[in-house]
Coordinates of C-alpha atoms in Angstrom, one line a residue:
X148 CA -11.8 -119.6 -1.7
X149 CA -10.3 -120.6 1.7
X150 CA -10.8 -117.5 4.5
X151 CA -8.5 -117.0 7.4
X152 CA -7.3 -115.6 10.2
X153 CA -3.5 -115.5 11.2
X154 CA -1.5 -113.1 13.5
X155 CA 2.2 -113.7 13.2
X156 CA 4.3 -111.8 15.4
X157 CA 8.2 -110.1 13.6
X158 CA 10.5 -107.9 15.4
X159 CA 14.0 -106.6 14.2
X160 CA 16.5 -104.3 15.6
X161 CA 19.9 -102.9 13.8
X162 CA 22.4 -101.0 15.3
X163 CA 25.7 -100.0 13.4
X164 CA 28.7 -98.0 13.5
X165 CA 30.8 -96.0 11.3
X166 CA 35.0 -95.3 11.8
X167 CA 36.9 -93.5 9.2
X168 CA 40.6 -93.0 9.6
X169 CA 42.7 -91.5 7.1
X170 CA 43.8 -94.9 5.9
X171 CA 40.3 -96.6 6.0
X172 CA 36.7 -96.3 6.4
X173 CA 34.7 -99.1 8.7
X174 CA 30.8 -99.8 9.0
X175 CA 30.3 -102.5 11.4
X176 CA 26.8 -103.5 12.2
X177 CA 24.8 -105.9 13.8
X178 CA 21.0 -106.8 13.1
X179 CA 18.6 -109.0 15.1
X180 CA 15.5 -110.8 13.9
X181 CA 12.6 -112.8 15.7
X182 CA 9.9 -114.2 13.7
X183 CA 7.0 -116.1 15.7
X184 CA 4.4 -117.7 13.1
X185 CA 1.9 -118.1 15.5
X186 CA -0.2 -121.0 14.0
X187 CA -0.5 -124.6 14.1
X188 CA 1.4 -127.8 12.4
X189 CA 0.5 -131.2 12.2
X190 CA 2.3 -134.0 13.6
X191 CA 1.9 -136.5 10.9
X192 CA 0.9 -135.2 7.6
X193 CA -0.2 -138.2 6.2
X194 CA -3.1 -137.8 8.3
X195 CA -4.0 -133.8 7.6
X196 CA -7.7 -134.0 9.1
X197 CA -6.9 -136.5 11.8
X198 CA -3.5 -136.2 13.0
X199 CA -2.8 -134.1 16.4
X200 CA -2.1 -130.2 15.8
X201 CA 1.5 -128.6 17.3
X202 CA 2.1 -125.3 17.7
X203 CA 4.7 -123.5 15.7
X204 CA 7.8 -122.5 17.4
X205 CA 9.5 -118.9 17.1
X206 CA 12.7 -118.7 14.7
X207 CA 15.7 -115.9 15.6
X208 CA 18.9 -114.6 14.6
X209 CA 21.6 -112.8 14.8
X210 CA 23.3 -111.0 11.7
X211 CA 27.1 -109.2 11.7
X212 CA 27.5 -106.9 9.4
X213 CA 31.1 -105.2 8.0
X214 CA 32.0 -102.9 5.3
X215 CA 35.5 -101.9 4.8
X216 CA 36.8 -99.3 2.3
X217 CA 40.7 -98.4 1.5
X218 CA 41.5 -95.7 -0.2
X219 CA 44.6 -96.5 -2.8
X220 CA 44.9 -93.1 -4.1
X221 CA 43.4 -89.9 -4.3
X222 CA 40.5 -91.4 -6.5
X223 CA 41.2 -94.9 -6.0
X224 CA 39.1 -97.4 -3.1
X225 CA 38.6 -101.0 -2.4
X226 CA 36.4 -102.0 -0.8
X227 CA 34.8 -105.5 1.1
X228 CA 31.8 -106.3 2.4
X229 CA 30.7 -109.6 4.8
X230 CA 27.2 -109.9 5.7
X231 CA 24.1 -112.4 7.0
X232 CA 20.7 -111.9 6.1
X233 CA 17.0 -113.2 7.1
X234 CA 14.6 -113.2 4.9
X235 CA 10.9 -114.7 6.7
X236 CA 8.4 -116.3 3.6
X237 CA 5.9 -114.7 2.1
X238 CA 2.8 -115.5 4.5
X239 CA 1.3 -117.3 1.7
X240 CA 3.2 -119.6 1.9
X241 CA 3.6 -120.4 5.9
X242 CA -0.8 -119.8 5.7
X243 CA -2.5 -121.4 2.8
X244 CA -4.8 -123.5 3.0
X245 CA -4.6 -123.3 6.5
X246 CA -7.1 -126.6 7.6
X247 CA -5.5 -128.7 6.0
X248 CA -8.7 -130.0 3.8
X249 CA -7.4 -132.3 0.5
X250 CA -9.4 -131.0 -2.2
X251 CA -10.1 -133.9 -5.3
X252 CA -10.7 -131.8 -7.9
X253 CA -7.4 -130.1 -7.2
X254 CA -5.2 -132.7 -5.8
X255 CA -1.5 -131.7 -6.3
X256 CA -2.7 -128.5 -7.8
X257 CA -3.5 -126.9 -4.8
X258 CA -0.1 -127.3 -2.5
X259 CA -0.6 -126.8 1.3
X260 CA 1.2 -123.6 3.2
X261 CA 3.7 -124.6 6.2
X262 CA 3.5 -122.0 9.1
X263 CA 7.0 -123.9 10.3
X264 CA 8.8 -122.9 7.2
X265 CA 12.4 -121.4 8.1
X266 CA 13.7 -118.4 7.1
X267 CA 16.1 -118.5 4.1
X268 CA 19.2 -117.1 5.1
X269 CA 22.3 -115.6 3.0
X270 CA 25.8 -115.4 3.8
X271 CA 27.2 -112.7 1.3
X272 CA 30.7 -111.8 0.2
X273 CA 31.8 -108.7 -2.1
X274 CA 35.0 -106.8 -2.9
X275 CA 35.8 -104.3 -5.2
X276 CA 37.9 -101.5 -6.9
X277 CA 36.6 -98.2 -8.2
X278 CA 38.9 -95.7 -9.5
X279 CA 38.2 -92.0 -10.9
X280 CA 39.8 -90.6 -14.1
X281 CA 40.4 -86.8 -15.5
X282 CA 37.6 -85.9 -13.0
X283 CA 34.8 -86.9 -14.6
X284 CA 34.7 -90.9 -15.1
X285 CA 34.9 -93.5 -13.1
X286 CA 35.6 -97.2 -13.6
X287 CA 34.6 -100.3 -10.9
X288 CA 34.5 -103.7 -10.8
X289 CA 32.6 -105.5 -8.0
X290 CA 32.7 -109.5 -6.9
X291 CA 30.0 -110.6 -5.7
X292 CA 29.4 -114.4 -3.8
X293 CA 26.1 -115.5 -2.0
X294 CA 25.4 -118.3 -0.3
X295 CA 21.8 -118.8 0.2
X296 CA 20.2 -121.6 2.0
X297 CA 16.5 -122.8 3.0
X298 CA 15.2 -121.8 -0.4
X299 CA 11.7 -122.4 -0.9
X300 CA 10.8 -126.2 -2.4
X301 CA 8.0 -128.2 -1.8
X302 CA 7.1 -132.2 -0.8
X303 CA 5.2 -134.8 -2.5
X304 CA 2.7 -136.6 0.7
X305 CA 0.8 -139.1 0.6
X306 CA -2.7 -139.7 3.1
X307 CA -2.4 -142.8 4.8
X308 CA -5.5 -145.3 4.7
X309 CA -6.8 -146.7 7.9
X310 CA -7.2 -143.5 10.1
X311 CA -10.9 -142.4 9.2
X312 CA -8.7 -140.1 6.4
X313 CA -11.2 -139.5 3.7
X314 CA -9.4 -139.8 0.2
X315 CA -6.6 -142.3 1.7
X316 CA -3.9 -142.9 -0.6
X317 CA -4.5 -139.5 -2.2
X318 CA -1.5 -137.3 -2.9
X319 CA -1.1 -133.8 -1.8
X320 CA 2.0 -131.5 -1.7
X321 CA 3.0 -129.2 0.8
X322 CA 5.7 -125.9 1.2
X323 CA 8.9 -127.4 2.5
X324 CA 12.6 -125.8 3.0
X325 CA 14.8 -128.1 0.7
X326 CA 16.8 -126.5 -2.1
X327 CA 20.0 -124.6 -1.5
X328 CA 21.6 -121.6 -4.1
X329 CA 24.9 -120.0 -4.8
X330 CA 25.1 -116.9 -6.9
X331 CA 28.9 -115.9 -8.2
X332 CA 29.4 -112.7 -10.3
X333 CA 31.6 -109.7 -11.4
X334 CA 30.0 -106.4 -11.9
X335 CA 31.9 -104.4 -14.5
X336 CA 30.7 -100.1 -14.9
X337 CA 32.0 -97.3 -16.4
X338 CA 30.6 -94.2 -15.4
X339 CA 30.7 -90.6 -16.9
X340 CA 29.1 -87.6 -14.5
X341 CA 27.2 -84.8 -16.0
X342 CA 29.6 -82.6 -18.0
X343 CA 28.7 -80.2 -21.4
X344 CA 25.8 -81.7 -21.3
X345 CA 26.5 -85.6 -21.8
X346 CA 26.9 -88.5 -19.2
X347 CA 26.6 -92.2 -19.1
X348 CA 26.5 -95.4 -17.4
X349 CA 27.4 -98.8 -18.5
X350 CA 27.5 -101.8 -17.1

């Protein structure tokens, strides 16, 4: 068991605003994020005991925000939605292993954490239709597009002989930000509310 102490330092604000009109309804937002791991890096990681220590430097953004709906008919809307998002890593994986010690027994088993990790960040598009019938049901369909990078991967490394490194030539991996996603999908439900007793959802 490895213990440690770490004391990262997060702040967010949000601040948004709604407009209805008879002809549409807006929600237009705005969020910031500042994320300070507050821990150290190495400069060359093929030397992890004997290579020079950086500190980690603060990551920010700024996130719009915008939801429209139109209303087609009397139980009719569209609606879009545009949004960014930051998401920081779980701290295990900015904190393990935190010295930077190469355990043998373990080798690539036992993957270092990267306090300069970046925060994955989403750019996400929707749009969609719901429409109500005889009162009681509704039908909607949703499209949905995300586009999500700085996904969580991790790095083969290798200790370099020659620098008073014990286990040279040893490999090791470390957390690294290297893989990128899209998700695409349609969102299809029926629903029925509470009437003689009976209601549904499917989807």
């Amino acid at each position: 068991h490895v213990n440690y102490r770490e004391k990262p330092f997060e702040v967010s604000a949000f601040i948004q605003d709604k407009a209805e009109y008879d002809y549409l309804v807006m929600n237009v937002g705005l969020r910031f994020d500042y994320f300070d791991p507050n821990s150290q890096i190495l400069s060359d990681y093929g030397r992890p005991q004997t290579s020079e220590r950086l500190s980690t430097k603060p990551e920010w953004q700024i996130s719009p925000r915008i939801g429209l709906a139109y209303p087609i008919s009397t139980e009719g809307v569209f609606h879009v939605a545009y949004g960014h998002f930051f998401q920081v890593p779980a701290f295990q994986f900015l904190y393990t292993n935190p010295d930077y010690t190469y355990d043998p027994e373990s080798g690539l088993g036992r993957v270092f954490g990267n306090p300069q990790l970046k925060a994955q960040q989403t750019v996400s598009y929707e749009f969609g239709l719901r429409q109500g019938f005889y009162e009681t049901m509704t039908l909607s369909m949703t499209a949905f597009y995300k586009d999500i990078r700085n996904l969580l991967g991790s790095r083969i490394e290798v200790i370099q002989p020659g620098f008073d490194e014990p286990f040279p030539l040893s490999r090791y991996g470390r957390y690294v930000n290297r893989d990128y996603g899209q998700v695409k999908g349609v969102l299809l439900e029926a629903n029925r509310r509470m009437t003689d007793g009976f209601s549904f959802t499917f989807s």
